[in-house]
Coordinates of C-alpha atoms in Angstrom, one line a residue:
Chain N
M1 CA 158.2 112.3 91.3
K2 CA 155.2 113.7 93.1
K3 CA 154.0 115.3 89.9
T4 CA 154.3 111.9 88.1
I5 CA 152.3 110.2 90.7
C6 CA 149.7 112.9 90.5
S7 CA 149.6 112.5 86.7
I8 CA 149.3 108.7 86.9
L9 CA 146.5 109.1 89.5
A10 CA 144.8 111.6 87.2
V11 CA 145.0 109.3 84.2
T12 CA 143.8 106.4 86.3
C13 CA 140.8 108.3 87.5
V14 CA 139.9 109.4 84.0
C15 CA 140.1 105.9 82.7
A16 CA 138.1 104.5 85.6
S17 CA 135.5 107.1 85.1
A18 CA 135.4 106.5 81.3
F19 CA 134.8 102.8 81.7
A20 CA 132.6 102.9 84.8
Q21 CA 129.3 101.3 83.8
T22 CA 126.5 100.8 86.4
P23 CA 123.7 98.3 86.0
S24 CA 120.4 100.0 86.3
P25 CA 119.1 99.8 89.9
L26 CA 115.9 98.3 88.5
N27 CA 117.6 95.2 87.1
L28 CA 117.0 91.9 88.7
D29 CA 119.7 90.9 91.2
G30 CA 122.9 90.1 89.4
K31 CA 121.8 91.3 85.9
S32 CA 124.3 93.6 84.3
Y33 CA 122.2 95.1 81.5
P34 CA 120.8 97.6 80.8
C35 CA 123.7 99.5 82.2
I36 CA 124.3 103.2 82.5
N37 CA 127.4 104.7 81.0
P38 CA 129.3 107.7 82.5
D39 CA 127.8 110.0 79.9
K40 CA 124.3 108.8 80.9
S41 CA 123.8 106.8 77.7
V42 CA 122.4 103.4 78.3
T43 CA 123.7 100.1 76.9
F44 CA 121.2 97.3 76.3
K45 CA 122.4 93.8 75.6
F46 CA 120.8 90.4 75.5
T47 CA 121.2 87.0 73.8
A48 CA 118.7 86.0 71.1
P49 CA 120.6 84.1 68.4
D50 CA 117.5 83.2 66.4
A51 CA 116.0 86.7 66.1
S52 CA 116.5 88.5 62.8
S53 CA 115.9 92.0 64.0
V54 CA 115.6 93.6 67.4
T55 CA 114.9 97.2 68.4
V56 CA 114.8 98.8 71.9
D57 CA 112.4 101.6 72.5
C58 CA 113.0 103.9 75.5
G59 CA 111.3 107.0 74.4
K60 CA 113.4 106.9 71.1
S61 CA 113.7 103.6 69.1
Y62 CA 117.2 102.1 68.6
Q63 CA 118.1 99.3 66.2
M64 CA 120.1 96.6 68.0
V65 CA 123.2 94.9 66.4
K66 CA 123.9 91.2 66.7
D67 CA 127.4 89.8 67.2
A68 CA 128.8 86.4 66.3
N69 CA 127.5 84.9 69.6
G70 CA 123.9 86.0 69.0
V71 CA 124.2 88.8 71.5
W72 CA 122.3 92.0 70.5
T73 CA 123.5 95.4 71.6
A74 CA 122.5 99.0 71.4
T75 CA 123.7 102.1 73.2
T76 CA 121.4 105.1 73.4
D77 CA 122.1 108.8 73.3
P78 CA 122.7 110.3 76.8
M79 CA 119.4 110.1 78.6
I80 CA 117.7 112.3 81.2
E81 CA 118.3 111.2 84.8
G82 CA 115.6 109.3 86.5
F83 CA 113.0 106.6 85.7
H84 CA 112.3 105.5 82.1
Y85 CA 109.9 102.8 80.7
Y86 CA 111.4 100.7 77.8
S87 CA 110.5 97.7 75.7
Y88 CA 112.2 95.4 73.2
K89 CA 110.6 94.7 69.8
V90 CA 111.1 91.4 67.9
G91 CA 109.0 90.3 64.9
G92 CA 106.5 93.0 65.4
I93 CA 105.9 92.2 69.1
S94 CA 106.7 94.7 71.9
F95 CA 107.8 92.9 75.0
T96 CA 109.4 93.3 78.4
D97 CA 113.0 92.7 79.4
P98 CA 113.4 89.4 81.3
N99 CA 116.3 90.9 83.2
A100 CA 114.6 93.8 84.8
Y101 CA 111.7 94.5 87.1
T102 CA 108.4 95.6 85.5
F103 CA 106.1 98.3 86.6
Y104 CA 102.5 98.9 85.6
G105 CA 102.8 101.8 83.1
T106 CA 101.9 102.4 79.4
G107 CA 98.7 100.4 80.1
R108 CA 100.6 97.2 80.8
D109 CA 103.4 95.8 83.0
C110 CA 106.4 97.4 81.4
S111 CA 110.2 97.2 81.8
A112 CA 111.9 100.2 83.4
L113 CA 115.4 101.5 84.0
E114 CA 116.8 104.2 86.2
V115 CA 119.5 106.6 85.1
P116 CA 120.9 107.5 88.6
E117 CA 121.1 111.0 89.8
T118 CA 123.8 112.3 92.1
A119 CA 123.3 111.4 95.8
E120 CA 122.5 115.0 96.5
K121 CA 119.7 115.2 93.8
A122 CA 118.3 111.8 94.8
D123 CA 118.4 112.7 98.5
Y124 CA 114.7 113.5 98.8
Y125 CA 113.6 110.0 97.6
T126 CA 116.3 107.9 99.2
P127 CA 115.3 105.8 102.2
K128 CA 117.4 106.9 105.3
K129 CA 118.2 105.0 108.5
D130 CA 117.6 107.9 110.7
V131 CA 114.2 108.8 109.3
P132 CA 111.1 107.1 110.9
Q133 CA 109.2 105.2 108.3
G134 CA 105.5 105.0 107.6
A135 CA 103.8 102.1 105.9
V136 CA 101.7 101.5 102.8
R137 CA 98.6 99.4 103.1
S138 CA 96.8 97.7 100.4
L139 CA 93.1 97.4 101.0
R140 CA 90.5 95.6 98.9
F141 CA 87.0 97.0 98.8
Y142 CA 83.8 96.4 96.9
S143 CA 82.8 99.3 94.6
K144 CA 79.1 99.3 93.8
A145 CA 79.7 102.1 91.3
C146 CA 82.1 99.8 89.3
G147 CA 80.4 96.5 90.3
E148 CA 83.8 94.9 91.3
Y149 CA 86.3 94.4 94.0
R150 CA 89.1 96.9 93.8
R151 CA 92.3 97.7 95.6
M152 CA 93.6 101.0 97.0
Y153 CA 96.9 101.8 98.6
V154 CA 97.0 103.9 101.7
Y155 CA 100.1 105.5 103.2
T156 CA 100.1 106.1 106.9
P157 CA 102.9 108.2 108.4
A158 CA 105.5 107.0 110.9
G159 CA 103.9 107.0 114.4
Y160 CA 100.4 106.3 113.1
D161 CA 100.2 103.0 115.0
E162 CA 101.7 104.4 118.2
N163 CA 99.9 107.7 118.5
Q164 CA 96.4 106.3 118.8
K165 CA 94.7 109.7 119.6
Q166 CA 96.2 111.6 116.7
R167 CA 94.0 112.3 113.6
Y168 CA 95.5 113.2 110.3
P169 CA 94.6 115.2 107.1
V170 CA 94.2 113.2 103.9
L171 CA 95.6 113.6 100.4
Y172 CA 93.9 111.7 97.6
L173 CA 96.6 111.1 95.0
Q174 CA 96.0 109.9 91.4
H175 CA 98.4 108.3 89.0
G176 CA 98.9 109.2 85.3
G177 CA 97.4 107.7 82.2
G178 CA 98.4 104.0 81.7
E179 CA 99.4 103.6 85.3
D180 CA 97.5 102.4 88.3
E181 CA 97.2 102.7 92.1
R182 CA 100.7 101.3 92.5
G183 CA 102.4 104.0 90.4
W184 CA 103.0 106.6 93.1
I185 CA 104.6 104.1 95.4
Y186 CA 106.5 101.8 93.1
Q187 CA 107.6 104.2 90.4
G188 CA 107.2 107.4 92.4
H189 CA 108.6 106.5 95.9
A190 CA 105.8 108.6 97.4
D191 CA 106.1 106.9 100.7
V192 CA 109.9 107.6 101.0
I193 CA 109.5 111.2 99.9
L194 CA 106.8 111.7 102.5
D195 CA 108.8 110.0 105.2
N196 CA 111.7 112.3 104.4
L197 CA 109.6 115.5 104.1
I198 CA 107.8 114.8 107.4
A199 CA 111.0 114.0 109.2
E200 CA 112.4 117.3 108.1
G201 CA 109.3 119.2 109.2
K202 CA 108.6 120.2 105.5
A203 CA 105.3 118.3 105.4
E204 CA 102.6 117.7 108.0
P205 CA 102.1 114.0 108.8
M206 CA 99.2 112.9 106.6
I207 CA 97.4 109.9 105.2
V208 CA 97.7 109.5 101.4
V209 CA 95.1 107.5 99.5
M210 CA 95.9 106.1 96.1
N211 CA 93.2 104.6 93.8
N212 CA 93.2 103.2 90.3
G213 CA 91.7 106.0 88.2
Y214 CA 90.3 103.6 85.6
A215 CA 86.9 103.2 87.2
K216 CA 83.9 102.6 84.9
H217 CA 80.3 101.5 85.5
P218 CA 79.7 97.8 84.6
G219 CA 79.5 97.4 80.8
S220 CA 80.4 101.0 80.1
T221 CA 82.9 101.9 77.3
D222 CA 84.0 105.0 79.1
S223 CA 87.0 104.0 81.2
F224 CA 86.4 106.7 83.8
D225 CA 82.7 107.3 84.1
A226 CA 82.4 105.9 87.7
F227 CA 85.5 107.5 89.1
E228 CA 84.0 110.5 90.8
E229 CA 81.1 108.5 92.2
M230 CA 83.5 105.9 93.5
I231 CA 85.8 108.4 95.2
T232 CA 83.1 110.6 96.8
E233 CA 80.5 108.0 97.7
E234 CA 82.6 105.0 98.5
V235 CA 86.3 105.7 99.0
I236 CA 86.1 108.8 101.2
P237 CA 83.5 107.2 103.6
L238 CA 85.5 104.0 103.8
V239 CA 88.8 105.9 104.5
D240 CA 87.1 108.1 107.1
K241 CA 85.8 104.9 108.8
R242 CA 88.9 102.8 108.6
F243 CA 91.6 105.5 109.4
R244 CA 92.0 108.2 111.9
T245 CA 91.3 111.1 109.5
I246 CA 90.2 114.6 110.2
A247 CA 87.0 114.0 108.2
D248 CA 86.2 117.4 106.8
C249 CA 86.9 119.3 103.6
D250 CA 89.4 121.6 105.3
H251 CA 91.7 118.6 105.9
R252 CA 91.2 116.8 102.6
A253 CA 93.3 117.5 99.4
V254 CA 93.4 115.9 96.0
A255 CA 96.3 115.9 93.5
G256 CA 97.3 113.9 90.5
L257 CA 99.8 113.5 87.6
S258 CA 98.8 114.1 84.0
W259 CA 95.4 112.4 83.5
G260 CA 95.3 112.1 87.3
A261 CA 95.6 115.9 87.5
K262 CA 92.5 116.3 85.3
Q263 CA 90.7 113.9 87.7
A264 CA 92.0 115.9 90.7
Y265 CA 90.7 119.2 89.2
D266 CA 87.3 117.6 88.4
L267 CA 87.0 116.3 91.9
A268 CA 88.0 119.6 93.6
L269 CA 86.0 121.9 91.4
G270 CA 83.0 119.6 91.2
Y271 CA 82.8 118.6 94.9
P272 CA 84.0 121.5 97.0
Q273 CA 82.1 120.1 99.9
Y274 CA 84.7 117.3 100.0
F275 CA 88.0 119.1 99.0
S276 CA 89.6 122.4 100.0
Y277 CA 93.0 121.9 98.2
V278 CA 93.9 120.7 94.8
S279 CA 97.2 120.3 92.8
G280 CA 98.0 119.0 89.4
F281 CA 101.4 117.9 88.0
S282 CA 101.8 118.0 84.2
G283 CA 98.0 118.4 84.2
I284 CA 95.3 118.2 81.6
I285 CA 92.3 120.4 81.5
V286 CA 89.5 119.4 79.2
I287 CA 87.3 122.3 78.1
G288 CA 83.8 121.5 76.8
E289 CA 82.8 118.0 75.6
Chain T
M1 CA 55.3 72.3 69.4
K2 CA 56.4 72.4 72.9
K3 CA 58.8 69.5 72.3
T4 CA 60.2 71.4 69.3
I5 CA 60.9 74.4 71.4
C6 CA 62.5 72.3 74.1
S7 CA 64.7 70.6 71.5
I8 CA 65.7 74.0 70.1
L9 CA 66.5 75.3 73.6
A10 CA 68.5 72.1 74.3
V11 CA 70.5 72.5 71.1
T12 CA 71.0 76.2 71.8
C13 CA 72.3 75.5 75.3
V14 CA 74.7 72.8 74.0
C15 CA 76.0 75.2 71.4
A16 CA 76.3 78.1 73.8
S17 CA 78.2 75.9 76.2
A18 CA 80.4 74.4 73.5
F19 CA 81.5 77.9 72.4
A20 CA 81.6 79.6 75.7
Q21 CA 85.1 81.0 76.1
T22 CA 86.1 83.1 79.1
P23 CA 89.0 85.5 79.1
S24 CA 91.5 84.6 81.8
P25 CA 90.7 86.8 84.9
L26 CA 94.3 87.8 84.9
N27 CA 94.1 89.6 81.5
L28 CA 94.3 93.3 81.3
D29 CA 90.9 95.0 81.2
G30 CA 89.2 94.3 77.8
K31 CA 91.7 91.7 76.6
S32 CA 90.1 88.5 75.2
Y33 CA 93.2 86.3 75.1
P34 CA 94.3 84.0 76.7
C35 CA 90.8 82.6 77.0
I36 CA 89.7 79.5 78.7
N37 CA 87.5 77.0 76.8
P38 CA 84.8 74.9 78.3
D39 CA 87.1 71.8 78.4
K40 CA 89.6 73.9 80.3
S41 CA 92.0 74.1 77.4
V42 CA 93.4 77.5 76.9
T43 CA 93.6 79.4 73.6
F44 CA 96.4 82.0 73.1
K45 CA 96.2 84.5 70.3
F46 CA 98.1 87.6 69.4
T47 CA 99.2 89.6 66.3
A48 CA 102.8 89.5 65.2
P49 CA 102.9 89.6 61.4
D50 CA 106.7 89.9 61.2
A51 CA 107.6 86.9 63.5
S52 CA 108.7 83.7 61.8
S53 CA 108.0 81.3 64.7
V54 CA 106.3 81.7 68.0
T55 CA 105.8 79.2 70.8
V56 CA 103.9 79.5 74.1
D57 CA 105.1 77.7 77.2
C58 CA 102.6 77.2 80.0
G59 CA 104.2 74.1 81.6
K60 CA 104.2 72.4 78.2
S61 CA 105.4 74.1 75.1
Y62 CA 103.0 74.7 72.1
Q63 CA 104.0 75.8 68.6
M64 CA 101.7 78.7 67.5
V65 CA 100.2 78.9 64.0
K66 CA 100.0 82.2 62.0
D67 CA 97.0 83.0 59.9
A68 CA 96.8 85.3 56.8
N69 CA 96.4 88.4 59.0
G70 CA 99.5 87.7 61.0
V71 CA 97.6 86.5 64.0
W72 CA 99.3 83.6 65.9
T73 CA 97.1 81.0 67.7
A74 CA 97.6 77.9 69.8
T75 CA 95.2 75.9 72.0
T76 CA 96.5 73.8 74.8
D77 CA 95.4 70.4 76.2
P78 CA 92.9 70.8 79.0
M79 CA 94.8 72.4 81.9
I80 CA 94.5 72.0 85.7
E81 CA 92.3 74.6 87.3
G82 CA 94.0 77.5 89.0
F83 CA 97.0 79.8 88.5
H84 CA 99.6 79.1 85.8
Y85 CA 102.7 81.0 84.7
Y86 CA 103.3 81.2 81.0
S87 CA 105.6 82.9 78.4
Y88 CA 105.9 83.4 74.7
K89 CA 109.0 82.7 72.8
V90 CA 110.1 84.4 69.6
G91 CA 113.6 84.3 68.0
G92 CA 115.0 82.5 71.0
I93 CA 113.7 85.1 73.5
S94 CA 111.2 84.3 76.2
F95 CA 108.9 87.2 77.0
T96 CA 105.7 88.2 78.8
D97 CA 102.3 88.7 77.3
P98 CA 101.5 92.4 76.8
N99 CA 97.8 91.6 77.3
A100 CA 98.0 90.1 80.8
Y101 CA 99.2 91.1 84.2
T102 CA 102.6 89.9 85.3
F103 CA 103.5 88.4 88.7
Y104 CA 107.0 87.9 90.1
G105 CA 107.6 84.2 89.6
T106 CA 110.2 82.0 87.9
G107 CA 112.8 84.5 88.9
R108 CA 111.3 87.4 86.9
D109 CA 108.1 89.2 86.3
C110 CA 106.1 86.6 84.4
S111 CA 102.7 86.4 82.7
A112 CA 100.0 84.3 84.3
L113 CA 96.6 83.0 83.5
E114 CA 93.8 81.6 85.7
V115 CA 91.8 78.5 84.7
P116 CA 88.7 79.3 86.8
E117 CA 87.4 76.8 89.3
T118 CA 83.7 76.4 90.2
A119 CA 82.3 79.1 92.5
E120 CA 82.2 76.4 95.2
K121 CA 85.8 75.4 94.9
A122 CA 86.9 79.0 94.6
D123 CA 84.8 80.0 97.6
Y124 CA 87.7 80.0 100.1
Y125 CA 89.8 82.5 98.2
T126 CA 87.0 84.7 96.9
P127 CA 86.5 88.2 98.5
K128 CA 83.0 88.5 100.1
K129 CA 81.0 91.5 100.9
D130 CA 79.9 90.2 104.3
V131 CA 83.4 89.3 105.5
P132 CA 85.3 91.9 107.4
Q133 CA 88.6 92.6 105.6
G134 CA 92.1 93.0 106.9
A135 CA 94.8 94.9 105.2
V136 CA 98.3 94.2 103.9
R137 CA 101.0 96.6 104.7
S138 CA 104.3 97.0 102.8
L139 CA 107.1 98.1 105.1
R140 CA 110.6 99.1 104.1
F141 CA 113.4 98.2 106.5
Y142 CA 117.2 98.4 106.5
S143 CA 118.8 95.0 106.9
K144 CA 122.3 95.1 108.3
A145 CA 122.7 91.4 107.5
C146 CA 122.1 92.0 103.8
G147 CA 123.5 95.6 103.7
E148 CA 120.4 96.9 101.9
Y149 CA 116.9 98.3 102.2
R150 CA 114.3 95.6 101.9
R151 CA 110.5 95.3 101.8
M152 CA 108.3 93.0 103.8
Y153 CA 104.5 92.6 103.6
V154 CA 102.5 92.3 106.8
Y155 CA 98.9 91.2 106.9
T156 CA 96.8 92.5 109.8
P157 CA 93.4 91.0 110.4
A158 CA 90.1 92.9 110.3
G159 CA 89.6 94.8 113.5
Y160 CA 93.3 95.3 114.1
D161 CA 93.0 99.1 114.0
E162 CA 89.8 99.2 116.1
N163 CA 90.8 96.8 118.8
Q164 CA 93.7 98.6 120.2
K165 CA 94.2 96.4 123.2
Q166 CA 94.2 93.1 121.4
R167 CA 97.5 91.4 120.7
Y168 CA 97.9 88.7 118.0
P169 CA 100.0 85.6 117.3
V170 CA 102.3 85.8 114.2
L171 CA 102.8 83.6 111.3
Y172 CA 106.0 84.0 109.3
L173 CA 105.2 82.9 105.7
Q174 CA 107.7 82.3 103.0
H175 CA 107.2 82.1 99.2
G176 CA 108.6 79.5 96.8
G177 CA 111.7 79.5 94.7
G178 CA 111.7 82.2 92.0
E179 CA 109.0 84.2 93.8
D180 CA 109.3 87.0 96.3
E181 CA 107.5 88.7 99.3
R182 CA 104.6 89.5 97.0
G183 CA 103.8 85.9 96.0
W184 CA 101.5 84.9 98.9
I185 CA 99.3 88.0 98.4
Y186 CA 99.3 88.5 94.7
Q187 CA 99.4 84.9 93.4
G188 CA 98.2 83.2 96.6
H189 CA 95.4 85.5 97.8
A190 CA 96.6 84.8 101.4
D191 CA 94.9 87.9 102.7
V192 CA 91.5 86.9 101.3
I193 CA 91.8 83.3 102.5
L194 CA 92.7 84.5 106.0
D195 CA 89.8 87.0 106.0
N196 CA 87.4 84.2 105.1
L197 CA 88.9 81.7 107.5
I198 CA 88.8 84.1 110.4
A199 CA 85.3 85.2 109.6
E200 CA 84.2 81.5 109.7
G201 CA 86.0 81.0 113.0
K202 CA 88.3 78.5 111.3
A203 CA 91.4 80.5 112.0
E204 CA 92.4 82.7 114.9
P205 CA 93.0 86.3 114.0
M206 CA 96.7 86.6 113.4
I207 CA 99.4 88.8 111.9
V208 CA 101.2 87.3 108.9
V209 CA 104.7 88.5 107.9
M210 CA 106.0 87.8 104.4
N211 CA 109.6 88.5 103.5
N212 CA 111.7 87.9 100.4
G213 CA 113.6 84.6 101.0
Y214 CA 116.5 85.7 98.8
A215 CA 118.7 87.3 101.5
K216 CA 122.5 87.2 101.2
H217 CA 125.4 88.9 102.9
P218 CA 126.9 91.8 100.8
G219 CA 129.0 90.3 98.1
S220 CA 128.1 86.7 98.8
T221 CA 127.4 84.3 96.0
D222 CA 125.0 82.3 98.2
S223 CA 121.5 83.7 97.6
F224 CA 120.3 82.7 101.0
D225 CA 123.1 82.9 103.5
A226 CA 121.8 85.9 105.4
F227 CA 118.1 84.7 105.6
E228 CA 118.0 83.2 109.1
E229 CA 120.1 86.1 110.6
M230 CA 117.8 88.6 109.0
I231 CA 114.6 86.9 110.2
T232 CA 115.7 86.2 113.7
E233 CA 117.8 89.3 114.5
E234 CA 116.1 91.9 112.4
V235 CA 112.6 91.0 111.2
I236 CA 111.2 89.5 114.4
P237 CA 112.3 92.4 116.7
L238 CA 111.0 94.9 114.2
V239 CA 107.6 93.2 113.9
D240 CA 107.3 92.8 117.7
K241 CA 108.1 96.5 118.0
R242 CA 105.8 97.8 115.2
F243 CA 102.8 95.5 115.7
R244 CA 100.7 94.3 118.6
T245 CA 102.1 90.8 118.6
I246 CA 102.2 88.2 121.4
A247 CA 106.0 88.3 121.4
D248 CA 106.9 84.8 122.5
C249 CA 107.7 81.5 120.8
D250 CA 104.4 80.0 121.8
H251 CA 102.6 82.5 119.6
R252 CA 105.0 82.5 116.7
A253 CA 104.8 80.1 113.7
V254 CA 106.7 79.7 110.5
A255 CA 105.6 78.1 107.2
G256 CA 106.5 78.2 103.6
L257 CA 106.0 76.8 100.1
S258 CA 108.7 74.6 98.4
W259 CA 112.0 76.4 99.0
G260 CA 110.2 78.5 101.5
A261 CA 109.2 75.3 103.3
K262 CA 112.9 74.4 103.6
Q263 CA 113.6 77.8 105.1
A264 CA 110.6 77.3 107.5
Y265 CA 112.0 73.9 108.7
D266 CA 115.5 75.4 109.1
L267 CA 114.1 78.3 111.2
A268 CA 111.9 76.2 113.4
L269 CA 114.4 73.5 114.0
G270 CA 117.4 75.8 114.3
Y271 CA 115.7 78.4 116.4
P272 CA 113.2 76.7 118.8
Q273 CA 113.5 79.7 121.1
Y274 CA 111.7 81.7 118.5
F275 CA 109.2 79.3 116.9
S276 CA 106.8 76.7 118.4
Y277 CA 105.0 75.8 115.1
V278 CA 106.2 74.9 111.6
S279 CA 104.5 73.9 108.4
G280 CA 105.8 73.2 104.9
F281 CA 103.8 72.9 101.7
S282 CA 105.5 70.9 98.8
G283 CA 108.5 71.2 101.0
I284 CA 112.2 70.5 100.4
I285 CA 114.5 69.0 103.1
V286 CA 118.2 69.2 102.3
I287 CA 120.2 66.5 104.1
G288 CA 123.9 67.0 104.6
E289 CA 125.9 69.5 102.5

């Protein structure tokens, strides 16, 4: 009898697991699709009775199939865990999913889905009740180099407001190509990761400054030609004035992702009087012209 | 001769004015459409050679017309100055414009355009170099009432970091239906308006707290049933702990737009021990059940 119960339980578990679908955590509240299947494939579904052909592109392109009710469906191959941009395509137009949040990536506001990791693997970027939380500030500033008002994001660690005597080192952190100053916070959970690392004693409390890397002189066709001038002549003095930084090159680092890594190398190697540390993730180095 | 030159100049000016089109300020960098015409009508244009029918909805719906190159165009009636949500529709699907920034409104991330006002009329929400600027902080917090991590935005006025002894009154400010905690900053420029008002001496320096009004108990089907509990039992204590507030009801106000106005009235009238001031913009009052 005991064996039978065990067998039934085992079968029940297998079935439950086989049919367990989870809506992507980046869906709007109450929206079921896209959903993640147990094998980490993703099922997309939405209603568009008048469309004649729909594809979904999430790194690979999939033709969707319409049922009698005008509902289009596609299921992908198993996907890598984590964050993915995606878009639908109808009539030659690429567009975002009305059922999911968008994030600025691929040079536009773009739909995204999350293939969840195990709790253990996601631990480092999961907010926790027992971890003191910092804050992210959005600051507008006028850039003479670019001839426009711009926005930067600044992470200050937990305790920044309370410990009024404490000064902090600063990390300048740049997003990848097609993203902007929001990327490290909204896509990358940089604030949560830092809260967790600092609470564990794995990172020193620091200020993190995130700017839009697309910074050009007025009228220029080079999207980046004002970036270094803006950071060194405008952003660093402003941050050192507005925040309790340790304002010397020994306490100033720069890092970035992809194109942002290239910008980080250029800043660190070109302006050693400002930066003593540099790091690049999936970086690009451009040699020569 | 002089008269001729004057006439030519006059004709040139008329022509220049008649054909002066301005890309919406909410377009992505370098994108020409939607553009605003001198009569404040808006022209939408984009390429979709494979689509069979496209409409654009910006309050009123307009059928777009395709040319031989597959470019769809529509021009609206003259529109009211200011911020407008819009969407395209193809094959029964409503979608955002890949050429413009999106804003969380209408219950989803939605395209928006701006019909510019005169510099004089836009003065109060235009950032200015000679006006000291505050900052907007994004804070994550765990809400027991909602059983989830949530985000709030907090505006602190210019001088908040420098004047460590000063304490400030607090305004709790709620967005309209279909928007979220970002609406007052990203669509409404609340931070710039406050910077300008405070600099002119027309508003007292204050802290402004913006929360997502969609706040429900875990598993509830009522999108708002945890809102008042969350604000009074969780948000207010957290704000009074984290910021240099004057933590009494005489220095605490609540206001909101549309559905947010209803929430503001409910808070002020239901919890007079917390709030001494209330304001509603385009408000809703629900009488009875």
